[in-house]
XYZ file of C-alpha atoms in Angstrom:
552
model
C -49.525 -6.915 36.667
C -50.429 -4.958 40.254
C -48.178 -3.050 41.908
C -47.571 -5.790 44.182
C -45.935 -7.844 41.760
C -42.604 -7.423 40.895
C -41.109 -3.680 39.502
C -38.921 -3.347 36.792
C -36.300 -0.794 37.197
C -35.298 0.791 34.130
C -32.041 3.018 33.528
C -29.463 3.838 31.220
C -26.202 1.851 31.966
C -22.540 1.576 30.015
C -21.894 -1.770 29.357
C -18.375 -2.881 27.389
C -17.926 0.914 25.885
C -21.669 1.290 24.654
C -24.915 2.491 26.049
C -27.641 0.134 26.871
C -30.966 -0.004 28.453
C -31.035 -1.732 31.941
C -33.639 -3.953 32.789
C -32.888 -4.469 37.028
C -35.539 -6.576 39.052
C -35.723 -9.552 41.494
C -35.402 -12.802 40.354
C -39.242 -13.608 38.657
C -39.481 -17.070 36.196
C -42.495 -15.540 34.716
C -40.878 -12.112 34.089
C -38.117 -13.885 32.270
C -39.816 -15.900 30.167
C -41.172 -12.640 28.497
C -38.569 -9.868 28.377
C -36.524 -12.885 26.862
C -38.959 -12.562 23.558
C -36.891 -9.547 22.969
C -34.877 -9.848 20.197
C -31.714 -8.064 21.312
C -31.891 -9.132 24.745
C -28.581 -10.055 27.072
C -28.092 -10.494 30.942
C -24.921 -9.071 32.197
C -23.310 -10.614 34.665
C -21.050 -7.935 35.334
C -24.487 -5.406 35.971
C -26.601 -8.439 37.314
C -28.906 -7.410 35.171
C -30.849 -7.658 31.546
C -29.676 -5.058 28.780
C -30.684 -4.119 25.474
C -29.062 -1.491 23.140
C -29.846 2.186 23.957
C -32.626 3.047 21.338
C -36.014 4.440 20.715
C -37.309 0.275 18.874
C -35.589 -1.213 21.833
C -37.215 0.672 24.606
C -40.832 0.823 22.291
C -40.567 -2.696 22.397
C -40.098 -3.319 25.955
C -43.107 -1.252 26.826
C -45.401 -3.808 24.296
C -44.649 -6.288 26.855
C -46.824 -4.945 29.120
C -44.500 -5.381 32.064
C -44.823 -3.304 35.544
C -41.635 -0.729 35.040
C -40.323 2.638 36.580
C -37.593 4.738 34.711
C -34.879 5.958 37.122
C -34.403 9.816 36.906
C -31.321 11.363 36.538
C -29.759 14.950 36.456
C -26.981 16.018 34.592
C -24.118 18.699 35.950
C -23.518 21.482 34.001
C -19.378 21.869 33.127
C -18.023 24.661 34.510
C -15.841 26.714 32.169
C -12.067 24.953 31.609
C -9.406 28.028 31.761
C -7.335 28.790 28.973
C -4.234 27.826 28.554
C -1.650 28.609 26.011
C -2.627 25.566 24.048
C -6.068 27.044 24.268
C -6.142 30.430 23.708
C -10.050 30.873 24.318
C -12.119 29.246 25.853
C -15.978 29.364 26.381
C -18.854 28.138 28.477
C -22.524 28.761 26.882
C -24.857 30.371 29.011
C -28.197 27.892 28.323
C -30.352 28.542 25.450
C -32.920 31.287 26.192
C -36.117 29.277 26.900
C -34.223 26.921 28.720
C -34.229 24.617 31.647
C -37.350 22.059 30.910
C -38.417 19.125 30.935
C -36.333 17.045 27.640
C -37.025 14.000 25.895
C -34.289 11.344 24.266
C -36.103 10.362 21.468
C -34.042 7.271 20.509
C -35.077 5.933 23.907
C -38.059 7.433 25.165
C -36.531 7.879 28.778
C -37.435 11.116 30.416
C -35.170 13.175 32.661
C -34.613 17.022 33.752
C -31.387 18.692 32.825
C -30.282 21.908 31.757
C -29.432 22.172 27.955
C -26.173 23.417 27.948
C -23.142 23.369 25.451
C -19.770 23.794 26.244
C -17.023 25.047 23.183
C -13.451 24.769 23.740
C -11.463 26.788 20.869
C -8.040 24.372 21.057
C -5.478 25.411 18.096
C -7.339 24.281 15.013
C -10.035 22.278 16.573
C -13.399 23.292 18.299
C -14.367 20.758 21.041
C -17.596 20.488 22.275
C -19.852 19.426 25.158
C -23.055 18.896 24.569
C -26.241 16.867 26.286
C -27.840 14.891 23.674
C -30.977 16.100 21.836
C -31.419 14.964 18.205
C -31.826 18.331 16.822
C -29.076 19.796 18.377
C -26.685 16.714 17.107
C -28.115 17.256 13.682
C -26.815 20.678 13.985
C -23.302 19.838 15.158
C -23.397 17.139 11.912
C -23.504 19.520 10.000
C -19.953 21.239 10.914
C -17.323 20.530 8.337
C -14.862 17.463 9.484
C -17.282 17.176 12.753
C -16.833 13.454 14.201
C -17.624 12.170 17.977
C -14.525 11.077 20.124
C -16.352 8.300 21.752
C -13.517 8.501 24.436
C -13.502 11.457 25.203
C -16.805 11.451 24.735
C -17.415 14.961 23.061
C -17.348 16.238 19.145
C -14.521 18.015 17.040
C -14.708 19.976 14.088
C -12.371 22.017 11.924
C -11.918 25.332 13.911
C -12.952 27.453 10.874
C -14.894 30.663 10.537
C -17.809 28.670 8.787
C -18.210 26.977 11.570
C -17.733 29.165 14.204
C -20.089 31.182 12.560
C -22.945 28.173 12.544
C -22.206 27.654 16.511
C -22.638 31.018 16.992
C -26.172 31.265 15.039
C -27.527 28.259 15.891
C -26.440 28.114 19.407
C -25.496 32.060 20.087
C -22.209 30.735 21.632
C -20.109 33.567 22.657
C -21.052 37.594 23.727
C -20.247 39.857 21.039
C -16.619 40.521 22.658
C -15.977 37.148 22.769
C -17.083 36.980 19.130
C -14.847 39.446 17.935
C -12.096 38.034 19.464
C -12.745 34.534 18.193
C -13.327 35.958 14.435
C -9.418 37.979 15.066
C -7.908 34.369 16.215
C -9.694 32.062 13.356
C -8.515 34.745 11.090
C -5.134 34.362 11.170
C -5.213 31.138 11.591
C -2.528 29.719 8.996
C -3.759 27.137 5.694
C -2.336 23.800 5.916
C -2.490 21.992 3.018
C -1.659 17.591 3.218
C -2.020 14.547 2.101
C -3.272 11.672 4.393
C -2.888 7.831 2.862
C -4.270 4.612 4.356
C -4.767 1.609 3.060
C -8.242 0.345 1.697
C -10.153 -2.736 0.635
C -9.636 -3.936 -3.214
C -6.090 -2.890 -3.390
C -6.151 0.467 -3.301
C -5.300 2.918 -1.827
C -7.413 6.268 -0.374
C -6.184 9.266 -0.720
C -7.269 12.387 2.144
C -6.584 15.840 0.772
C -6.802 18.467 2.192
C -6.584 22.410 0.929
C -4.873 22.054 -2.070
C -6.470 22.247 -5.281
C -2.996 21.610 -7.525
C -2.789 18.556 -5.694
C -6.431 17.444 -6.380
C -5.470 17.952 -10.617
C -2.747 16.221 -10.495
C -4.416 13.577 -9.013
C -6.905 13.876 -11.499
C -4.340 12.906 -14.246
C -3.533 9.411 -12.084
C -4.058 6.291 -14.005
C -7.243 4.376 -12.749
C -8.105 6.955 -9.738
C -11.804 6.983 -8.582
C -13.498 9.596 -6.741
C -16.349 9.116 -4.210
C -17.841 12.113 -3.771
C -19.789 10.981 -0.749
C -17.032 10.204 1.671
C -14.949 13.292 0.188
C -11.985 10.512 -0.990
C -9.832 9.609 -3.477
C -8.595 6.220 -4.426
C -5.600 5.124 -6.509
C -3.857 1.488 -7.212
C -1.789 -0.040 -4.643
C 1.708 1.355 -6.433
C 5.100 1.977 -4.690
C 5.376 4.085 -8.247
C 2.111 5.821 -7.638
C 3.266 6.379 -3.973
C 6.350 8.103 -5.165
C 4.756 10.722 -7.600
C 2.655 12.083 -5.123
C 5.316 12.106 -2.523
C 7.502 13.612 -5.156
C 4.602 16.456 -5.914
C 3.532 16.973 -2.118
C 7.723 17.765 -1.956
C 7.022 20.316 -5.039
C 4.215 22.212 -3.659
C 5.314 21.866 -0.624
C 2.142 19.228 1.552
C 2.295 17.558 3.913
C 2.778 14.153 2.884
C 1.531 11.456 5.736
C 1.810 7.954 4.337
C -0.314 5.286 6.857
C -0.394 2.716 4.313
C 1.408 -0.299 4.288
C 2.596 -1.136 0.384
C 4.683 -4.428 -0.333
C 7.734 -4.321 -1.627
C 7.495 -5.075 -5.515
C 9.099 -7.467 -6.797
C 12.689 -5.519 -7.906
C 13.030 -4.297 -4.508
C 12.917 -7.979 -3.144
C 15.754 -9.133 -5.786
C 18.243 -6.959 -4.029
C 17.027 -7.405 -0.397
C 18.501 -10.254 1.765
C 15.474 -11.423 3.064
C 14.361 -15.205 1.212
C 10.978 -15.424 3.845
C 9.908 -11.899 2.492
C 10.229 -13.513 -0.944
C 8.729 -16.572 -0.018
C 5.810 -14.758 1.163
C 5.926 -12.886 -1.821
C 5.761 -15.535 -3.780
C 2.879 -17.552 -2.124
C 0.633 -14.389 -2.329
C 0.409 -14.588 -6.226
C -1.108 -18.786 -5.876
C -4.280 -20.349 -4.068
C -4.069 -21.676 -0.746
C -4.225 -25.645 -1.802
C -1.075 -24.820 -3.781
C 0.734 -23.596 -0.931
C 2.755 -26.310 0.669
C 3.674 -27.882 -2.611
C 5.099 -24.539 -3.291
C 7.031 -24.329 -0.376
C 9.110 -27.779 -0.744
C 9.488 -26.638 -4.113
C 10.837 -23.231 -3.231
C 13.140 -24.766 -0.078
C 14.924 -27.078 -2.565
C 15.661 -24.324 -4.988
C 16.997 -22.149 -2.498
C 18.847 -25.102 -1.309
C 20.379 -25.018 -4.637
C 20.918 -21.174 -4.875
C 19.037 -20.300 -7.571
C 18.944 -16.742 -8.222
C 16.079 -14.772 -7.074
C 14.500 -14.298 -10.961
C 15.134 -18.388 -11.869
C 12.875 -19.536 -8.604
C 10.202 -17.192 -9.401
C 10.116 -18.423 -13.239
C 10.109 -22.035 -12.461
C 7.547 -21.784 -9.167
C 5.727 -19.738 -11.629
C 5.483 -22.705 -14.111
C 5.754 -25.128 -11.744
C 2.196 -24.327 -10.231
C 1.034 -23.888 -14.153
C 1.873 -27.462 -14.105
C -0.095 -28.462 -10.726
C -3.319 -26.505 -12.217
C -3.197 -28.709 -15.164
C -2.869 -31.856 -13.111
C -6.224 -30.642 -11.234
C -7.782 -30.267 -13.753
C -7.202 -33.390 -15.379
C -8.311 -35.135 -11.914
C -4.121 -36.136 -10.945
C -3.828 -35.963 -7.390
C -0.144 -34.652 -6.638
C 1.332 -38.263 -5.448
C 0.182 -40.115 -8.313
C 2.085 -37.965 -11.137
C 3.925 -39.680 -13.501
C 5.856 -38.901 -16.051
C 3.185 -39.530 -18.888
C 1.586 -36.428 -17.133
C 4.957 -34.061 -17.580
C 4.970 -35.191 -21.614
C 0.974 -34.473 -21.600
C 1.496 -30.968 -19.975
C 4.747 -30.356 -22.352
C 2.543 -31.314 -25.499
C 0.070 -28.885 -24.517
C 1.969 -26.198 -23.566
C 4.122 -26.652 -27.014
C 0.351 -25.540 -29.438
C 0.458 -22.250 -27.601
C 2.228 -19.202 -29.156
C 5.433 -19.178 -26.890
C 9.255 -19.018 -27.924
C 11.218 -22.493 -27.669
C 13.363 -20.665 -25.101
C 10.339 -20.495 -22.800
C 9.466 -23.944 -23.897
C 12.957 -24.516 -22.375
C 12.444 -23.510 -19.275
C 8.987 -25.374 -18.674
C 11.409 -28.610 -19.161
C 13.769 -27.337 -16.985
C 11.225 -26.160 -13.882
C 9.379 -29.903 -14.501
C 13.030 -31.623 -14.495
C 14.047 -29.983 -11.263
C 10.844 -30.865 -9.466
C 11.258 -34.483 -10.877
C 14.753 -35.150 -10.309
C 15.683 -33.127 -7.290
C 12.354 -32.633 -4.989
C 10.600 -35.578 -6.010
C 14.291 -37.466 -6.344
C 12.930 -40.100 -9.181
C 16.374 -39.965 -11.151
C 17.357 -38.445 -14.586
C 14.464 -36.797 -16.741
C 13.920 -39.026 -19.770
C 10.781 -38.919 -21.812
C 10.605 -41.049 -24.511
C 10.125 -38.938 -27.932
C 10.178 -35.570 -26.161
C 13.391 -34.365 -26.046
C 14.538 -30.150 -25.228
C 13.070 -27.584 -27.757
C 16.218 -26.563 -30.125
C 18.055 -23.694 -29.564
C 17.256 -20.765 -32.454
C 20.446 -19.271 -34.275
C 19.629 -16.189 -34.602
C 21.749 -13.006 -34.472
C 21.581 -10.001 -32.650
C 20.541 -6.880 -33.829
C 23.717 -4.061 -33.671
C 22.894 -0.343 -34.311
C 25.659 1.762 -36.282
C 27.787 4.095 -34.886
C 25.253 6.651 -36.237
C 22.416 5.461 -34.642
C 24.445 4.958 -31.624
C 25.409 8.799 -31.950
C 21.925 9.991 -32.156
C 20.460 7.571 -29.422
C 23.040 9.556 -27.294
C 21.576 13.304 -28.437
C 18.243 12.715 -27.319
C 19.722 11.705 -23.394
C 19.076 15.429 -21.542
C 19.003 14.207 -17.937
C 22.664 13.540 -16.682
C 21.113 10.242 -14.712
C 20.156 8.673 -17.854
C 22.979 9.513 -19.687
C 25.149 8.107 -17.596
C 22.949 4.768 -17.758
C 22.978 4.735 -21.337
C 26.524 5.789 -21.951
C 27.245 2.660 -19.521
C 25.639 0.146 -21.457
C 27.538 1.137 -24.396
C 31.041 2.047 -23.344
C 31.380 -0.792 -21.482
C 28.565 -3.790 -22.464
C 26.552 -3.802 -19.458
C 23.480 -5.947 -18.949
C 20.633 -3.963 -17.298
C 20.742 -5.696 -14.326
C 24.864 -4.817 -14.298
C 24.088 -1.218 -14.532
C 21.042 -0.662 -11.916
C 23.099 -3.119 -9.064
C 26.292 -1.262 -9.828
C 27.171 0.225 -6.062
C 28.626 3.346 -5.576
C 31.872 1.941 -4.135
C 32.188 -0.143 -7.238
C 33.857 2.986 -9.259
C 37.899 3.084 -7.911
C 38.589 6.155 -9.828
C 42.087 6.064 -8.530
C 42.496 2.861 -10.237
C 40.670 3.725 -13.024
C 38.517 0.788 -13.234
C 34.831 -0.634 -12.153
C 34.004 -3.451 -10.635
C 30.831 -5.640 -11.790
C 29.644 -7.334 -8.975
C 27.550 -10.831 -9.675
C 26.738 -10.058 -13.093
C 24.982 -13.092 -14.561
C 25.430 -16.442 -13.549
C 26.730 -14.804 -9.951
C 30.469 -13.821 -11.772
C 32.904 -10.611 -10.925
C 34.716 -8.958 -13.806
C 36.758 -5.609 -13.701
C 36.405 -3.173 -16.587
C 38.804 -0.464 -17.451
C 37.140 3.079 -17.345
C 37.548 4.902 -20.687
C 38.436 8.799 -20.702
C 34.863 9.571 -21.573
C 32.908 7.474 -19.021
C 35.294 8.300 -16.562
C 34.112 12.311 -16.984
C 30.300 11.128 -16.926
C 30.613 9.342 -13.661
C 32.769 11.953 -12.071
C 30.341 14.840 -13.189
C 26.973 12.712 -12.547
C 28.594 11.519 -9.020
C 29.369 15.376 -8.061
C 25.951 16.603 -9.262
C 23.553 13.281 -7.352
C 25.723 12.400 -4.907
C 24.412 8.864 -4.531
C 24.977 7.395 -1.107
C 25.109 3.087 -1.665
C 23.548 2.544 -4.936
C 25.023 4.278 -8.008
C 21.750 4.672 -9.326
C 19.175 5.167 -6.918
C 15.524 4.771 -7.087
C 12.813 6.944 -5.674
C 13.318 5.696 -2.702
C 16.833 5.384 -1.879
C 17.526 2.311 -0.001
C 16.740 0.842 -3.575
C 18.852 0.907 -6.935
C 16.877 2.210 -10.275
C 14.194 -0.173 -11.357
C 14.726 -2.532 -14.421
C 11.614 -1.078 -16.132
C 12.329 2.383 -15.634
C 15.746 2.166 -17.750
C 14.133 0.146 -19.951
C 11.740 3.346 -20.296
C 14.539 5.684 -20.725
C 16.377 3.414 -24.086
C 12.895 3.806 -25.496
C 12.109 7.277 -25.047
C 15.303 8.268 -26.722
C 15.056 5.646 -29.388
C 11.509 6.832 -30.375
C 12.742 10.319 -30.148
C 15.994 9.938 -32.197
C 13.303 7.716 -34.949
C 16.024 4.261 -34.588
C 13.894 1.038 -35.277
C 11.546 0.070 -33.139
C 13.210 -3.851 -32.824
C 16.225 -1.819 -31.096
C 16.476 -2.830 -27.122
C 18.848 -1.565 -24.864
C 20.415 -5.058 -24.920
C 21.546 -4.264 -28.247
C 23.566 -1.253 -26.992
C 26.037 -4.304 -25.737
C 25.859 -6.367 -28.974
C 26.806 -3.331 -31.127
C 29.828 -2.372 -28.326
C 31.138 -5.974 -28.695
C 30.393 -5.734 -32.768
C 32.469 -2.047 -33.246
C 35.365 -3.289 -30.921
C 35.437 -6.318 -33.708
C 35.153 -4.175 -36.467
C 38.179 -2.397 -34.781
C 40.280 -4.990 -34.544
C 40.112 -5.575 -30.715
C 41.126 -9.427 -29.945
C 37.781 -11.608 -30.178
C 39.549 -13.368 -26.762
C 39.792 -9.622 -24.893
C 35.986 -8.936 -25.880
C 34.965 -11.883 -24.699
C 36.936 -10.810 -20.746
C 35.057 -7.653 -21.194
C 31.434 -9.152 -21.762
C 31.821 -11.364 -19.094
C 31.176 -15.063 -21.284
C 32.812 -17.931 -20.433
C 32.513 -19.416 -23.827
C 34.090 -17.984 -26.888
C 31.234 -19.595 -28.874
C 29.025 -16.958 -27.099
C 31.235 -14.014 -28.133
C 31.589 -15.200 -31.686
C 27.799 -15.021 -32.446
């Protein structure tokens, strides 16, 4: 093109947060037609003008057109010198480098301009902030500064105000006169160590860990089930765990780290049985099953709740409920069309695998709900399938010996107060992890067990002994709403974790390995028996409402 033709004005612009390449010129068809070959080519309506991404391919491209262009020069100010501050105790403007005001190049977008190369470093508490004109050798350099990263807002880079890398500054930059150098070696001297522990969430389900100065922390995360390391982006990552989460909260505590938890970890599924909240648990629920699933689920789940089920019944039968809708799939049933045929098909099928008849029980039960109350097609009744029988079998009771040395192994007053509960008084787990501090009445010497199973009350009598335990283990805890708290408090004791505790003193006090802590309340009902308490007063205190149950 002459000179007479149309001139492309080319500058650098910021455009939506990011720098770009402007392309300004009067409107030209022709012109157009060939900058619009470009790849990453845009017009801004905003600029009135074409724009493509600020970079060395971009610009080389642009040239390859063969277009008529001029670059617009610019100059850059130099910053003058912020004061200090009590926030910033020193603060520093670099004198430019010795050779020093010529002509620089941007080599990522071959635009040409005269400025002075000059570097600003602002010494703020624990951080160095810093000005600095681009060059790519100079930004290679500030890479290189431990925890360096650009704030694209504020538009300069922090690093870790350390000696290291006050000490690469000042040799690859000769930052500060030697005064000033003494002064900032004094200051990053004494300087305290603070040691934490950053979590956010990541992709996968996990969970990445950010520590920082603190090598005890680092092995005991080394002894974390299924913990990765990339050594890369300096990071640890560990399962998605509230129990996980509450070790190394527990050990931050111990060695005293900060402990900054960003992540955002469900509630498992314990937690939910004791929160009033049904559309947490409903979302709970619908997490665990595939989308196509989902509103089937949801009628399902509204006419159980409808019912009041407990928590632990709807997630058993939506559990085997949805069992039930994968089998229909794949047996090419669409969900309107399923007939009864299909429940005695599913039944059949699920009867060959290795499961108890109890569980086989409850299959019928989820499938007879969904036909008889959601679908509303009447009474159950498949012919020549009727309910798996009920096994007669008795319970296993330990002896008062066994009992005796169970107890011996229980060192942590927590536990033994757990144990000693199940026992003394033939509490369920779930009785003895729900039990609420205001449930003890001391003065009345009694306890009250609140919706024990099948949602009933019943008032024990506190016996000299367990009325010491909870008075001492009350003193010593002081529990605020749960009796037995978890690691975090708003929540009682988990399920498993008692569970944990019957078998670590079992194993220890070498009692068979068929022993439960369920059995703890067989063999309390079996010694009052053998006693010669009333069979009708053991079955008040177990909480049955038929004798049959008691008598087994």
């Amino acid at each position: 093109m002459s000179k007479a033709s149309n001139t492309i004005l080319v500058k650098k612009i910021e455009h939506k947060g990011k720098n770009h390449i402007g392309l300004f010129f009067k409107y030209d068809s022709k012109i157009i037609s060939i900058i619009k070959k470009l790849p990453d080519i845009k017009y801004s309506n905003t600029k009135k003008c074409w724009y493509l991404p600020y970079n060395k391919d971009n610009f080389d491209s642009f040239t390859k057109l063969n277009l008529t262009f001029s670059i617009e020069q610019t100059s850059r100010r130099t910053r003058e010198t912020a004061k200090p501050s009590d926030k910033t105790p020193i603060a520093t403007k670099l004198a430019p480098y010795p050779e020093k005001e010529k002509t620089g190049e941007n080599p990522e977008s071959g635009i040409v301009s005269k400025k002075k190369r000059t570097i600003d470093v602002l010494l703020q508490g624990q951080k160095f902030i810093i000005t600095i004109p681009y060059n790519d050798i100079d930004i290679l350099k500030i890479k290189k500064l431990k925890g360096a990263y650009w704030n694209g807002k504020e538009k300069k880079w922090i690093c870790k105000a350390s000696i290291e890398n006050a000490l690469i500054l000042q040799n690859e930059f000769n930052v500060w006169t030697s005064l000033q150098w003494d002064e900032i070696k004094r200051y990053l001297q004494n300087i305290p160590v603070y040691s934490f522990l950053r979590i956010k969430d990541n992709k996968n389900s996990y969970l990445s860990l950010e520590i920082c100065n603190s090598a005890q922390l680092i092995d005991f995360v080394k002894s974390l089930p299924k913990r990765k390391y990339f050594a890369k982006e300096k990071k640890w990552l560990i399962p998605k765990d509230e129990a996980l989460l509450h070790q190394l909260k527990a050990k931050c505590k111990e060695l005293k780290i900060g402990f900054y938890n960003k992540s955002n970890v469900p509630l498992t599924f314990s937690q939910l049985l004791v929160k009033d909240d049904w559309h947490t648990f409903l979302k709970y629920l619908l997490k665990k099953y595939p989308d196509e699933y989902l509103p089937m689920i949801s009628t399902y789940f509204d006419k159980l709740l409808l019912e009041r089920y407990s928590k632990n019944t709807i997630s058993t039968y939506v559990n085997y409920f949805v069992h039930f809708l994968k089998y229909c799939k794949t047996k090419g049933i669409e969900y309107e069309n399923i007939e009864i045929s299909s429940i005695k098909a599913f039944l059949t099928e699920i009867a060959y695998k290795d499961i108890s008849p109890r569980t086989l029980s409850v299959y019928y039960s989820a499938l007879q709900f969904w036909n008889e109350v959601v679908m509303q097609r009447g009474k159950l009744q498949i012919n020549g399938l009727n309910r798996p029988r009920k096994q007669s079998l008795l319970p296993k009771v330990m002896s008062s010996g066994e009992v005796k040395r169970l107890f011996a192994q229980l060192q942590n007053a927590k536990h033994r107060c757990m144990i000693y509960l199940a026992y003394a008084n033939g509490l369920r787990n779930g009785e003895i992890i729900h039990m609420r501090k205001h449930d003890i009445h001391f003065e009345r010497n009694e306890m009250l067990i609140h919706k024990g199973k099948g949602a009933k009350d019943r008032i024990l009598q506190l016996s000299p002994l367990i009325y010491e335990v909870l008075k001492s283990y009350i003193e010593d805890y002081k529990p605020d709403y749960w009796l037995f708290e978890g690691q975090q408090k708003t929540f009682p004791y988990s399920s498993s974790s008692i569970d944990a505790v019957f078998r670590r003193a079992r194993d220890k006090a070498g009692l068979n390995k068929a022993y439960h802590l369920h059995d703890l309340r067989h063999s309390f009902a079996t010694h009052l028996l053998e006693k010669g308490t009333d069979i009708r007063i053991i079955q008040e205190l177990l909480g049955h409402s038929d004798i049959k149950t008691t008598l087994i």
